[in-house]
Amino acid sequence: MAFTDLDTDHLFSQMFFAAKPAAGADWDQIRGLMKIELKSMGRHIKEIGKGVAAGDITQKTAQALIQMMRNSAALMLASMSALTLARAEKIVDSALGTIRDTVNGAMGFEVA
């Protein structure tokens, strides 16, 4: 699979449904925030793949961008809700974990 095969809607769907059980009772409070953030993350992941394929982004930079995206999502979630940062990180990590193999396979190296 190449990055061009990444379907951002499918990435979003996988992340969204993985985040729900991770959030548990907090899901109703963060559902809208997660929808927005995870859709954006799916699009960004595909753009990072395009940059790597074009030689505009190195593997190391791609890895850093994914990590910054993860951190940013967790910070946003914690700042916009009653969740602690540690709890928000676990939810975001659960969402990203569900697409890890797909994204790593499409990129050809470990990014997530």
PDB file as gemmi writes it, atoms N, CA and C in Angstrom:
CRYST1    1.000    1.000    1.000  90.00  90.00  90.00 P 1                      
ATOM      1  N   MET A   1       0.842  -1.182   0.000  1.00  0.00           N  
ATOM      2  CA  MET A   1       0.000   0.000   0.000  1.00  0.00           C  
ATOM      3  C   MET A   1       0.884   1.240   0.000  1.00  0.00           C  
ATOM      4  N   ALA A   2       0.540   2.199  -0.813  1.00  0.00           N  
ATOM      5  CA  ALA A   2       1.263   3.467  -0.874  1.00  0.00           C  
ATOM      6  C   ALA A   2       0.426   4.549  -0.188  1.00  0.00           C  
ATOM      7  N   PHE A   3       1.072   5.650   0.108  1.00  0.00           N  
ATOM      8  CA  PHE A   3       0.350   6.736   0.773  1.00  0.00           C  
ATOM      9  C   PHE A   3      -0.859   7.173  -0.050  1.00  0.00           C  
ATOM     10  N   THR A   4      -0.782   7.036  -1.374  1.00  0.00           N  
ATOM     11  CA  THR A   4      -1.900   7.450  -2.230  1.00  0.00           C  
ATOM     12  C   THR A   4      -3.129   6.584  -1.993  1.00  0.00           C  
ATOM     13  N   ASP A   5      -2.927   5.397  -1.431  1.00  0.00           N  
ATOM     14  CA  ASP A   5      -4.044   4.511  -1.127  1.00  0.00           C  
ATOM     15  C   ASP A   5      -4.717   4.848   0.200  1.00  0.00           C  
ATOM     16  N   LEU A   6      -4.140   5.751   0.958  1.00  0.00           N  
ATOM     17  CA  LEU A   6      -4.740   6.126   2.238  1.00  0.00           C  
ATOM     18  C   LEU A   6      -6.041   6.871   1.991  1.00  0.00           C  
ATOM     19  N   ASP A   7      -7.107   6.359   2.538  1.00  0.00           N  
ATOM     20  CA  ASP A   7      -8.425   6.981   2.447  1.00  0.00           C  
ATOM     21  C   ASP A   7      -8.644   7.750   3.747  1.00  0.00           C  
ATOM     22  N   THR A   8      -8.661   9.065   3.663  1.00  0.00           N  
ATOM     23  CA  THR A   8      -8.753   9.871   4.880  1.00  0.00           C  
ATOM     24  C   THR A   8     -10.063   9.637   5.622  1.00  0.00           C  
ATOM     25  N   ASP A   9     -11.128   9.361   4.909  1.00  0.00           N  
ATOM     26  CA  ASP A   9     -12.403   9.062   5.576  1.00  0.00           C  
ATOM     27  C   ASP A   9     -12.306   7.753   6.352  1.00  0.00           C  
ATOM     28  N   HIS A  10     -11.620   6.782   5.771  1.00  0.00           N  
ATOM     29  CA  HIS A  10     -11.444   5.498   6.450  1.00  0.00           C  
ATOM     30  C   HIS A  10     -10.541   5.662   7.681  1.00  0.00           C  
ATOM     31  N   LEU A  11      -9.470   6.431   7.541  1.00  0.00           N  
ATOM     32  CA  LEU A  11      -8.603   6.693   8.693  1.00  0.00           C  
ATOM     33  C   LEU A  11      -9.405   7.341   9.816  1.00  0.00           C  
ATOM     34  N   PHE A  12     -10.198   8.351   9.455  1.00  0.00           N  
ATOM     35  CA  PHE A  12     -11.030   9.035  10.455  1.00  0.00           C  
ATOM     36  C   PHE A  12     -11.961   8.038  11.137  1.00  0.00           C  
ATOM     37  N   SER A  13     -12.639   7.239  10.355  1.00  0.00           N  
ATOM     38  CA  SER A  13     -13.603   6.292  10.909  1.00  0.00           C  
ATOM     39  C   SER A  13     -12.938   5.336  11.893  1.00  0.00           C  
ATOM     40  N   GLN A  14     -11.797   4.801  11.516  1.00  0.00           N  
ATOM     41  CA  GLN A  14     -11.077   3.886  12.405  1.00  0.00           C  
ATOM     42  C   GLN A  14     -10.675   4.589  13.703  1.00  0.00           C  
ATOM     43  N   MET A  15     -10.122   5.802  13.579  1.00  0.00           N  
ATOM     44  CA  MET A  15      -9.688   6.534  14.773  1.00  0.00           C  
ATOM     45  C   MET A  15     -10.875   6.893  15.663  1.00  0.00           C  
ATOM     46  N   PHE A  16     -11.954   7.357  15.044  1.00  0.00           N  
ATOM     47  CA  PHE A  16     -13.137   7.795  15.789  1.00  0.00           C  
ATOM     48  C   PHE A  16     -13.715   6.640  16.606  1.00  0.00           C  
ATOM     49  N   PHE A  17     -13.854   5.482  15.985  1.00  0.00           N  
ATOM     50  CA  PHE A  17     -14.443   4.345  16.690  1.00  0.00           C  
ATOM     51  C   PHE A  17     -13.492   3.724  17.698  1.00  0.00           C  
ATOM     52  N   ALA A  18     -12.194   3.940  17.559  1.00  0.00           N  
ATOM     53  CA  ALA A  18     -11.237   3.482  18.569  1.00  0.00           C  
ATOM     54  C   ALA A  18     -11.212   4.434  19.760  1.00  0.00           C  
ATOM     55  N   ALA A  19     -11.456   5.712  19.500  1.00  0.00           N  
ATOM     56  CA  ALA A  19     -11.431   6.708  20.579  1.00  0.00           C  
ATOM     57  C   ALA A  19     -12.632   6.559  21.512  1.00  0.00           C  
ATOM     58  N   LYS A  20     -13.756   6.136  20.964  1.00  0.00           N  
ATOM     59  CA  LYS A  20     -14.987   6.061  21.770  1.00  0.00           C  
ATOM     60  C   LYS A  20     -14.834   5.162  22.998  1.00  0.00           C  
ATOM     61  N   PRO A  21     -14.416   3.899  22.845  1.00  0.00           N  
ATOM     62  CA  PRO A  21     -14.268   3.086  24.059  1.00  0.00           C  
ATOM     63  C   PRO A  21     -13.138   3.578  24.966  1.00  0.00           C  
ATOM     64  N   ALA A  22     -12.117   4.174  24.380  1.00  0.00           N  
ATOM     65  CA  ALA A  22     -11.016   4.705  25.200  1.00  0.00           C  
ATOM     66  C   ALA A  22     -11.495   5.864  26.064  1.00  0.00           C  
ATOM     67  N   ALA A  23     -12.443   6.633  25.548  1.00  0.00           N  
ATOM     68  CA  ALA A  23     -12.972   7.781  26.288  1.00  0.00           C  
ATOM     69  C   ALA A  23     -13.990   7.363  27.343  1.00  0.00           C  
ATOM     70  N   GLY A  24     -14.635   6.236  27.118  1.00  0.00           N  
ATOM     71  CA  GLY A  24     -15.613   5.750  28.091  1.00  0.00           C  
ATOM     72  C   GLY A  24     -16.709   6.758  28.379  1.00  0.00           C  
ATOM     73  N   ALA A  25     -16.930   7.026  29.648  1.00  0.00           N  
ATOM     74  CA  ALA A  25     -18.000   7.924  30.087  1.00  0.00           C  
ATOM     75  C   ALA A  25     -17.784   9.371  29.642  1.00  0.00           C  
ATOM     76  N   ASP A  26     -16.563   9.705  29.251  1.00  0.00           N  
ATOM     77  CA  ASP A  26     -16.264  11.071  28.802  1.00  0.00           C  
ATOM     78  C   ASP A  26     -16.623  11.296  27.329  1.00  0.00           C  
ATOM     79  N   TRP A  27     -17.037  10.249  26.623  1.00  0.00           N  
ATOM     80  CA  TRP A  27     -17.265  10.337  25.186  1.00  0.00           C  
ATOM     81  C   TRP A  27     -18.265  11.429  24.802  1.00  0.00           C  
ATOM     82  N   ASP A  28     -19.383  11.492  25.496  1.00  0.00           N  
ATOM     83  CA  ASP A  28     -20.397  12.494  25.141  1.00  0.00           C  
ATOM     84  C   ASP A  28     -19.837  13.911  25.229  1.00  0.00           C  
ATOM     85  N   GLN A  29     -18.958  14.141  26.173  1.00  0.00           N  
ATOM     86  CA  GLN A  29     -18.360  15.456  26.372  1.00  0.00           C  
ATOM     87  C   GLN A  29     -17.375  15.817  25.258  1.00  0.00           C  
ATOM     88  N   ILE A  30     -16.690  14.836  24.707  1.00  0.00           N  
ATOM     89  CA  ILE A  30     -15.613  15.137  23.755  1.00  0.00           C  
ATOM     90  C   ILE A  30     -15.900  14.710  22.320  1.00  0.00           C  
ATOM     91  N   ARG A  31     -17.030  14.106  22.081  1.00  0.00           N  
ATOM     92  CA  ARG A  31     -17.357  13.550  20.765  1.00  0.00           C  
ATOM     93  C   ARG A  31     -17.165  14.563  19.634  1.00  0.00           C  
ATOM     94  N   GLY A  32     -17.729  15.748  19.789  1.00  0.00           N  
ATOM     95  CA  GLY A  32     -17.621  16.786  18.756  1.00  0.00           C  
ATOM     96  C   GLY A  32     -16.186  17.229  18.529  1.00  0.00           C  
ATOM     97  N   LEU A  33     -15.445  17.392  19.609  1.00  0.00           N  
ATOM     98  CA  LEU A  33     -14.032  17.779  19.499  1.00  0.00           C  
ATOM     99  C   LEU A  33     -13.227  16.705  18.781  1.00  0.00           C  
ATOM    100  N   MET A  34     -13.493  15.469  19.118  1.00  0.00           N  
ATOM    101  CA  MET A  34     -12.761  14.369  18.497  1.00  0.00           C  
ATOM    102  C   MET A  34     -13.081  14.269  17.008  1.00  0.00           C  
ATOM    103  N   LYS A  35     -14.313  14.491  16.656  1.00  0.00           N  
ATOM    104  CA  LYS A  35     -14.698  14.419  15.247  1.00  0.00           C  
ATOM    105  C   LYS A  35     -13.885  15.415  14.426  1.00  0.00           C  
ATOM    106  N   ILE A  36     -13.810  16.633  14.890  1.00  0.00           N  
ATOM    107  CA  ILE A  36     -13.072  17.681  14.182  1.00  0.00           C  
ATOM    108  C   ILE A  36     -11.581  17.353  14.140  1.00  0.00           C  
ATOM    109  N   GLU A  37     -11.027  17.006  15.275  1.00  0.00           N  
ATOM    110  CA  GLU A  37      -9.579  16.777  15.368  1.00  0.00           C  
ATOM    111  C   GLU A  37      -9.148  15.551  14.567  1.00  0.00           C  
ATOM    112  N   LEU A  38      -9.910  14.489  14.637  1.00  0.00           N  
ATOM    113  CA  LEU A  38      -9.512  13.268  13.952  1.00  0.00           C  
ATOM    114  C   LEU A  38      -9.671  13.377  12.435  1.00  0.00           C  
ATOM    115  N   LYS A  39     -10.655  14.121  11.978  1.00  0.00           N  
ATOM    116  CA  LYS A  39     -10.773  14.355  10.526  1.00  0.00           C  
ATOM    117  C   LYS A  39      -9.546  15.119  10.036  1.00  0.00           C  
ATOM    118  N   SER A  40      -9.147  16.114  10.801  1.00  0.00           N  
ATOM    119  CA  SER A  40      -7.971  16.904  10.450  1.00  0.00           C  
ATOM    120  C   SER A  40      -6.713  16.035  10.465  1.00  0.00           C  
ATOM    121  N   MET A  41      -6.587  15.174  11.450  1.00  0.00           N  
ATOM    122  CA  MET A  41      -5.417  14.310  11.544  1.00  0.00           C  
ATOM    123  C   MET A  41      -5.330  13.383  10.336  1.00  0.00           C  
ATOM    124  N   GLY A  42      -6.439  12.844   9.907  1.00  0.00           N  
ATOM    125  CA  GLY A  42      -6.436  11.975   8.733  1.00  0.00           C  
ATOM    126  C   GLY A  42      -5.918  12.693   7.500  1.00  0.00           C  
ATOM    127  N   ARG A  43      -6.372  13.929   7.297  1.00  0.00           N  
ATOM    128  CA  ARG A  43      -5.910  14.710   6.144  1.00  0.00           C  
ATOM    129  C   ARG A  43      -4.431  15.050   6.267  1.00  0.00           C  
ATOM    130  N   HIS A  44      -3.993  15.413   7.447  1.00  0.00           N  
ATOM    131  CA  HIS A  44      -2.583  15.750   7.654  1.00  0.00           C  
ATOM    132  C   HIS A  44      -1.670  14.545   7.412  1.00  0.00           C  
ATOM    133  N   ILE A  45      -2.109  13.385   7.853  1.00  0.00           N  
ATOM    134  CA  ILE A  45      -1.301  12.182   7.645  1.00  0.00           C  
ATOM    135  C   ILE A  45      -1.095  11.942   6.148  1.00  0.00           C  
ATOM    136  N   LYS A  46      -2.147  12.093   5.372  1.00  0.00           N  
ATOM    137  CA  LYS A  46      -2.019  11.891   3.925  1.00  0.00           C  
ATOM    138  C   LYS A  46      -1.073  12.937   3.317  1.00  0.00           C  
ATOM    139  N   GLU A  47      -1.170  14.183   3.748  1.00  0.00           N  
ATOM    140  CA  GLU A  47      -0.284  15.236   3.232  1.00  0.00           C  
ATOM    141  C   GLU A  47       1.169  14.974   3.613  1.00  0.00           C  
ATOM    142  N   ILE A  48       1.384  14.455   4.798  1.00  0.00           N  
ATOM    143  CA  ILE A  48       2.745  14.097   5.207  1.00  0.00           C  
ATOM    144  C   ILE A  48       3.278  13.010   4.272  1.00  0.00           C  
ATOM    145  N   GLY A  49       2.433  12.037   3.957  1.00  0.00           N  
ATOM    146  CA  GLY A  49       2.829  10.989   3.017  1.00  0.00           C  
ATOM    147  C   GLY A  49       3.187  11.543   1.654  1.00  0.00           C  
ATOM    148  N   LYS A  50       2.424  12.511   1.174  1.00  0.00           N  
ATOM    149  CA  LYS A  50       2.732  13.148  -0.109  1.00  0.00           C  
ATOM    150  C   LYS A  50       4.089  13.827  -0.050  1.00  0.00           C  
ATOM    151  N   GLY A  51       4.354  14.504   1.052  1.00  0.00           N  
ATOM    152  CA  GLY A  51       5.629  15.198   1.209  1.00  0.00           C  
ATOM    153  C   GLY A  51       6.810  14.251   1.233  1.00  0.00           C  
ATOM    154  N   VAL A  52       6.636  13.119   1.899  1.00  0.00           N  
ATOM    155  CA  VAL A  52       7.702  12.115   1.953  1.00  0.00           C  
ATOM    156  C   VAL A  52       7.943  11.557   0.553  1.00  0.00           C  
ATOM    157  N   ALA A  53       6.870  11.207  -0.135  1.00  0.00           N  
ATOM    158  CA  ALA A  53       6.998  10.624  -1.479  1.00  0.00           C  
ATOM    159  C   ALA A  53       7.647  11.595  -2.462  1.00  0.00           C  
ATOM    160  N   ALA A  54       7.375  12.879  -2.300  1.00  0.00           N  
ATOM    161  CA  ALA A  54       7.950  13.881  -3.196  1.00  0.00           C  
ATOM    162  C   ALA A  54       9.378  14.259  -2.810  1.00  0.00           C  
ATOM    163  N   GLY A  55       9.833  13.789  -1.658  1.00  0.00           N  
ATOM    164  CA  GLY A  55      11.177  14.126  -1.208  1.00  0.00           C  
ATOM    165  C   GLY A  55      11.251  15.479  -0.512  1.00  0.00           C  
ATOM    166  N   ASP A  56      10.099  16.066  -0.237  1.00  0.00           N  
ATOM    167  CA  ASP A  56      10.067  17.362   0.444  1.00  0.00           C  
ATOM    168  C   ASP A  56      10.164  17.220   1.958  1.00  0.00           C  
ATOM    169  N   ILE A  57       9.849  16.048   2.458  1.00  0.00           N  
ATOM    170  CA  ILE A  57       9.866  15.779   3.897  1.00  0.00           C  
ATOM    171  C   ILE A  57      10.675  14.511   4.132  1.00  0.00           C  
ATOM    172  N   THR A  58      11.599  14.559   5.058  1.00  0.00           N  
ATOM    173  CA  THR A  58      12.386  13.376   5.393  1.00  0.00           C  
ATOM    174  C   THR A  58      11.582  12.463   6.316  1.00  0.00           C  
ATOM    175  N   GLN A  59      12.039  11.241   6.449  1.00  0.00           N  
ATOM    176  CA  GLN A  59      11.390  10.309   7.372  1.00  0.00           C  
ATOM    177  C   GLN A  59      11.406  10.858   8.793  1.00  0.00           C  
ATOM    178  N   LYS A  60      12.525  11.420   9.180  1.00  0.00           N  
ATOM    179  CA  LYS A  60      12.646  11.973  10.539  1.00  0.00           C  
ATOM    180  C   LYS A  60      11.655  13.120  10.747  1.00  0.00           C  
ATOM    181  N   THR A  61      11.509  13.971   9.745  1.00  0.00           N  
ATOM    182  CA  THR A  61      10.558  15.077   9.846  1.00  0.00           C  
ATOM    183  C   THR A  61       9.124  14.548   9.897  1.00  0.00           C  
ATOM    184  N   ALA A  62       8.828  13.531   9.094  1.00  0.00           N  
ATOM    185  CA  ALA A  62       7.492  12.929   9.103  1.00  0.00           C  
ATOM    186  C   ALA A  62       7.164  12.383  10.488  1.00  0.00           C  
ATOM    187  N   GLN A  63       8.118  11.711  11.090  1.00  0.00           N  
ATOM    188  CA  GLN A  63       7.914  11.167  12.432  1.00  0.00           C  
ATOM    189  C   GLN A  63       7.669  12.295  13.438  1.00  0.00           C  
ATOM    190  N   ALA A  64       8.434  13.366  13.317  1.00  0.00           N  
ATOM    191  CA  ALA A  64       8.266  14.509  14.218  1.00  0.00           C  
ATOM    192  C   ALA A  64       6.906  15.167  14.013  1.00  0.00           C  
ATOM    193  N   LEU A  65       6.474  15.296  12.772  1.00  0.00           N  
ATOM    194  CA  LEU A  65       5.172  15.904  12.489  1.00  0.00           C  
ATOM    195  C   LEU A  65       4.024  15.086  13.076  1.00  0.00           C  
ATOM    196  N   ILE A  66       4.114  13.769  12.954  1.00  0.00           N  
ATOM    197  CA  ILE A  66       3.079  12.903  13.531  1.00  0.00           C  
ATOM    198  C   ILE A  66       3.065  13.046  15.051  1.00  0.00           C  
ATOM    199  N   GLN A  67       4.241  13.091  15.663  1.00  0.00           N  
ATOM    200  CA  GLN A  67       4.317  13.244  17.118  1.00  0.00           C  
ATOM    201  C   GLN A  67       3.766  14.598  17.562  1.00  0.00           C  
ATOM    202  N   MET A  68       4.083  15.648  16.816  1.00  0.00           N  
ATOM    203  CA  MET A  68       3.554  16.975  17.155  1.00  0.00           C  
ATOM    204  C   MET A  68       2.038  17.012  16.995  1.00  0.00           C  
ATOM    205  N   MET A  69       1.531  16.340  15.971  1.00  0.00           N  
ATOM    206  CA  MET A  69       0.095  16.275  15.746  1.00  0.00           C  
ATOM    207  C   MET A  69      -0.578  15.554  16.918  1.00  0.00           C  
ATOM    208  N   ARG A  70       0.022  14.478  17.371  1.00  0.00           N  
ATOM    209  CA  ARG A  70      -0.500  13.734  18.514  1.00  0.00           C  
ATOM    210  C   ARG A  70      -0.532  14.611  19.764  1.00  0.00           C  
ATOM    211  N   ASN A  71       0.580  15.289  20.016  1.00  0.00           N  
ATOM    212  CA  ASN A  71       0.663  16.154  21.193  1.00  0.00           C  
ATOM    213  C   ASN A  71      -0.346  17.288  21.127  1.00  0.00           C  
ATOM    214  N   SER A  72      -0.464  17.886  19.963  1.00  0.00           N  
ATOM    215  CA  SER A  72      -1.401  18.987  19.773  1.00  0.00           C  
ATOM    216  C   SER A  72      -2.840  18.541  20.007  1.00  0.00           C  
ATOM    217  N   ALA A  73      -3.193  17.376  19.493  1.00  0.00           N  
ATOM    218  CA  ALA A  73      -4.550  16.859  19.676  1.00  0.00           C  
ATOM    219  C   ALA A  73      -4.836  16.613  21.154  1.00  0.00           C  
ATOM    220  N   ALA A  74      -3.889  16.045  21.867  1.00  0.00           N  
ATOM    221  CA  ALA A  74      -4.085  15.778  23.294  1.00  0.00           C  
ATOM    222  C   ALA A  74      -4.205  17.076  24.082  1.00  0.00           C  
ATOM    223  N   LEU A  75      -3.366  18.052  23.757  1.00  0.00           N  
ATOM    224  CA  LEU A  75      -3.446  19.352  24.442  1.00  0.00           C  
ATOM    225  C   LEU A  75      -4.768  20.051  24.172  1.00  0.00           C  
ATOM    226  N   MET A  76      -5.226  20.004  22.926  1.00  0.00           N  
ATOM    227  CA  MET A  76      -6.503  20.618  22.582  1.00  0.00           C  
ATOM    228  C   MET A  76      -7.628  19.954  23.356  1.00  0.00           C  
ATOM    229  N   LEU A  77      -7.620  18.644  23.382  1.00  0.00           N  
ATOM    230  CA  LEU A  77      -8.666  17.896  24.058  1.00  0.00           C  
ATOM    231  C   LEU A  77      -8.689  18.213  25.553  1.00  0.00           C  
ATOM    232  N   ALA A  78      -7.532  18.266  26.167  1.00  0.00           N  
ATOM    233  CA  ALA A  78      -7.451  18.567  27.595  1.00  0.00           C  
ATOM    234  C   ALA A  78      -7.861  20.011  27.890  1.00  0.00           C  
ATOM    235  N   SER A  79      -7.491  20.923  27.014  1.00  0.00           N  
ATOM    236  CA  SER A  79      -7.801  22.334  27.274  1.00  0.00           C  
ATOM    237  C   SER A  79      -9.266  22.673  26.991  1.00  0.00           C  
ATOM    238  N   MET A  80      -9.917  21.898  26.139  1.00  0.00           N  
ATOM    239  CA  MET A  80     -11.303  22.194  25.760  1.00  0.00           C  
ATOM    240  C   MET A  80     -12.316  21.327  26.510  1.00  0.00           C  
ATOM    241  N   SER A  81     -11.837  20.521  27.440  1.00  0.00           N  
ATOM    242  CA  SER A  81     -12.737  19.649  28.191  1.00  0.00           C  
ATOM    243  C   SER A  81     -12.238  19.548  29.631  1.00  0.00           C  
ATOM    244  N   ALA A  82     -12.914  18.731  30.393  1.00  0.00           N  
ATOM    245  CA  ALA A  82     -12.516  18.533  31.788  1.00  0.00           C  
ATOM    246  C   ALA A  82     -11.505  17.399  31.941  1.00  0.00           C  
ATOM    247  N   LEU A  83     -11.017  16.871  30.830  1.00  0.00           N  
ATOM    248  CA  LEU A  83     -10.058  15.768  30.889  1.00  0.00           C  
ATOM    249  C   LEU A  83      -8.679  16.259  31.308  1.00  0.00           C  
ATOM    250  N   THR A  84      -7.959  15.391  31.993  1.00  0.00           N  
ATOM    251  CA  THR A  84      -6.562  15.685  32.284  1.00  0.00           C  
ATOM    252  C   THR A  84      -5.755  15.423  31.010  1.00  0.00           C  
ATOM    253  N   LEU A  85      -4.568  15.965  30.949  1.00  0.00           N  
ATOM    254  CA  LEU A  85      -3.714  15.746  29.781  1.00  0.00           C  
ATOM    255  C   LEU A  85      -3.380  14.259  29.628  1.00  0.00           C  
ATOM    256  N   ALA A  86      -3.101  13.595  30.724  1.00  0.00           N  
ATOM    257  CA  ALA A  86      -2.768  12.164  30.653  1.00  0.00           C  
ATOM    258  C   ALA A  86      -3.933  11.357  30.083  1.00  0.00           C  
ATOM    259  N   ARG A  87      -5.129  11.674  30.491  1.00  0.00           N  
ATOM    260  CA  ARG A  87      -6.322  10.971  29.978  1.00  0.00           C  
ATOM    261  C   ARG A  87      -6.512  11.278  28.497  1.00  0.00           C  
ATOM    262  N   ALA A  88      -6.347  12.532  28.117  1.00  0.00           N  
ATOM    263  CA  ALA A  88      -6.484  12.932  26.721  1.00  0.00           C  
ATOM    264  C   ALA A  88      -5.444  12.230  25.850  1.00  0.00           C  
ATOM    265  N   GLU A  89      -4.222  12.105  26.358  1.00  0.00           N  
ATOM    266  CA  GLU A  89      -3.166  11.415  25.616  1.00  0.00           C  
ATOM    267  C   GLU A  89      -3.525   9.956  25.379  1.00  0.00           C  
ATOM    268  N   LYS A  90      -4.111   9.306  26.367  1.00  0.00           N  
ATOM    269  CA  LYS A  90      -4.502   7.901  26.220  1.00  0.00           C  
ATOM    270  C   LYS A  90      -5.569   7.745  25.142  1.00  0.00           C  
ATOM    271  N   ILE A  91      -6.505   8.676  25.087  1.00  0.00           N  
ATOM    272  CA  ILE A  91      -7.566   8.612  24.085  1.00  0.00           C  
ATOM    273  C   ILE A  91      -6.989   8.829  22.690  1.00  0.00           C  
ATOM    274  N   VAL A  92      -6.145   9.825  22.539  1.00  0.00           N  
ATOM    275  CA  VAL A  92      -5.524  10.101  21.237  1.00  0.00           C  
ATOM    276  C   VAL A  92      -4.622   8.939  20.827  1.00  0.00           C  
ATOM    277  N   ASP A  93      -3.872   8.395  21.764  1.00  0.00           N  
ATOM    278  CA  ASP A  93      -3.010   7.249  21.461  1.00  0.00           C  
ATOM    279  C   ASP A  93      -3.828   6.041  21.002  1.00  0.00           C  
ATOM    280  N   SER A  94      -4.979   5.849  21.604  1.00  0.00           N  
ATOM    281  CA  SER A  94      -5.852   4.754  21.195  1.00  0.00           C  
ATOM    282  C   SER A  94      -6.329   4.961  19.763  1.00  0.00           C  
ATOM    283  N   ALA A  95      -6.694   6.184  19.441  1.00  0.00           N  
ATOM    284  CA  ALA A  95      -7.148   6.505  18.084  1.00  0.00           C  
ATOM    285  C   ALA A  95      -6.031   6.272  17.074  1.00  0.00           C  
ATOM    286  N   LEU A  96      -4.848   6.773  17.375  1.00  0.00           N  
ATOM    287  CA  LEU A  96      -3.720   6.600  16.453  1.00  0.00           C  
ATOM    288  C   LEU A  96      -3.261   5.143  16.376  1.00  0.00           C  
ATOM    289  N   GLY A  97      -3.365   4.438  17.476  1.00  0.00           N  
ATOM    290  CA  GLY A  97      -2.944   3.045  17.504  1.00  0.00           C  
ATOM    291  C   GLY A  97      -3.704   2.175  16.526  1.00  0.00           C  
ATOM    292  N   THR A  98      -4.954   2.513  16.313  1.00  0.00           N  
ATOM    293  CA  THR A  98      -5.773   1.698  15.423  1.00  0.00           C  
ATOM    294  C   THR A  98      -5.385   1.845  13.949  1.00  0.00           C  
ATOM    295  N   ILE A  99      -4.691   2.929  13.601  1.00  0.00           N  
ATOM    296  CA  ILE A  99      -4.286   3.138  12.200  1.00  0.00           C  
ATOM    297  C   ILE A  99      -2.780   2.966  12.004  1.00  0.00           C  
ATOM    298  N   ARG A 100      -2.081   2.643  13.055  1.00  0.00           N  
ATOM    299  CA  ARG A 100      -0.611   2.569  13.026  1.00  0.00           C  
ATOM    300  C   ARG A 100      -0.093   1.674  11.898  1.00  0.00           C  
ATOM    301  N   ASP A 101      -0.573   0.452  11.821  1.00  0.00           N  
ATOM    302  CA  ASP A 101      -0.074  -0.476  10.801  1.00  0.00           C  
ATOM    303  C   ASP A 101      -0.395   0.023   9.392  1.00  0.00           C  
ATOM    304  N   THR A 102      -1.585   0.542   9.206  1.00  0.00           N  
ATOM    305  CA  THR A 102      -1.983   1.064   7.895  1.00  0.00           C  
ATOM    306  C   THR A 102      -1.088   2.209   7.470  1.00  0.00           C  
ATOM    307  N   VAL A 103      -0.875   3.165   8.368  1.00  0.00           N  
ATOM    308  CA  VAL A 103      -0.066   4.338   8.044  1.00  0.00           C  
ATOM    309  C   VAL A 103       1.392   3.961   7.841  1.00  0.00           C  
ATOM    310  N   ASN A 104       1.925   3.145   8.734  1.00  0.00           N  
ATOM    311  CA  ASN A 104       3.330   2.726   8.593  1.00  0.00           C  
ATOM    312  C   ASN A 104       3.539   1.967   7.283  1.00  0.00           C  
ATOM    313  N   GLY A 105       2.591   1.123   6.928  1.00  0.00           N  
ATOM    314  CA  GLY A 105       2.688   0.393   5.666  1.00  0.00           C  
ATOM    315  C   GLY A 105       2.636   1.305   4.459  1.00  0.00           C  
ATOM    316  N   ALA A 106       1.776   2.305   4.522  1.00  0.00           N  
ATOM    317  CA  ALA A 106       1.646   3.246   3.404  1.00  0.00           C  
ATOM    318  C   ALA A 106       2.881   4.126   3.266  1.00  0.00           C  
ATOM    319  N   MET A 107       3.482   4.486   4.380  1.00  0.00           N  
ATOM    320  CA  MET A 107       4.670   5.346   4.349  1.00  0.00           C  
ATOM    321  C   MET A 107       5.927   4.561   4.002  1.00  0.00           C  
ATOM    322  N   GLY A 108       5.923   3.279   4.340  1.00  0.00           N  
ATOM    323  CA  GLY A 108       7.094   2.459   4.101  1.00  0.00           C  
ATOM    324  C   GLY A 108       8.108   2.507   5.226  1.00  0.00           C  
ATOM    325  N   PHE A 109       7.752   3.132   6.322  1.00  0.00           N  
ATOM    326  CA  PHE A 109       8.587   3.204   7.513  1.00  0.00           C  
ATOM    327  C   PHE A 109       7.695   3.551   8.686  1.00  0.00           C  
ATOM    328  N   GLU A 110       8.220   3.408   9.901  1.00  0.00           N  
ATOM    329  CA  GLU A 110       7.426   3.656  11.092  1.00  0.00           C  
ATOM    330  C   GLU A 110       7.313   5.140  11.389  1.00  0.00           C  
ATOM    331  N   VAL A 111       6.070   5.649  11.353  1.00  0.00           N  
ATOM    332  CA  VAL A 111       5.835   7.055  11.694  1.00  0.00           C  
ATOM    333  C   VAL A 111       4.903   7.183  12.879  1.00  0.00           C  
ATOM    334  N   ALA A 112       4.026   6.247  13.051  1.00  0.00           N  
ATOM    335  CA  ALA A 112       3.018   6.387  14.107  1.00  0.00           C  
ATOM    336  C   ALA A 112       3.190   5.312  15.156  1.00  0.00           C  
TER     337      ALA A 112                                                      
END                                                                             
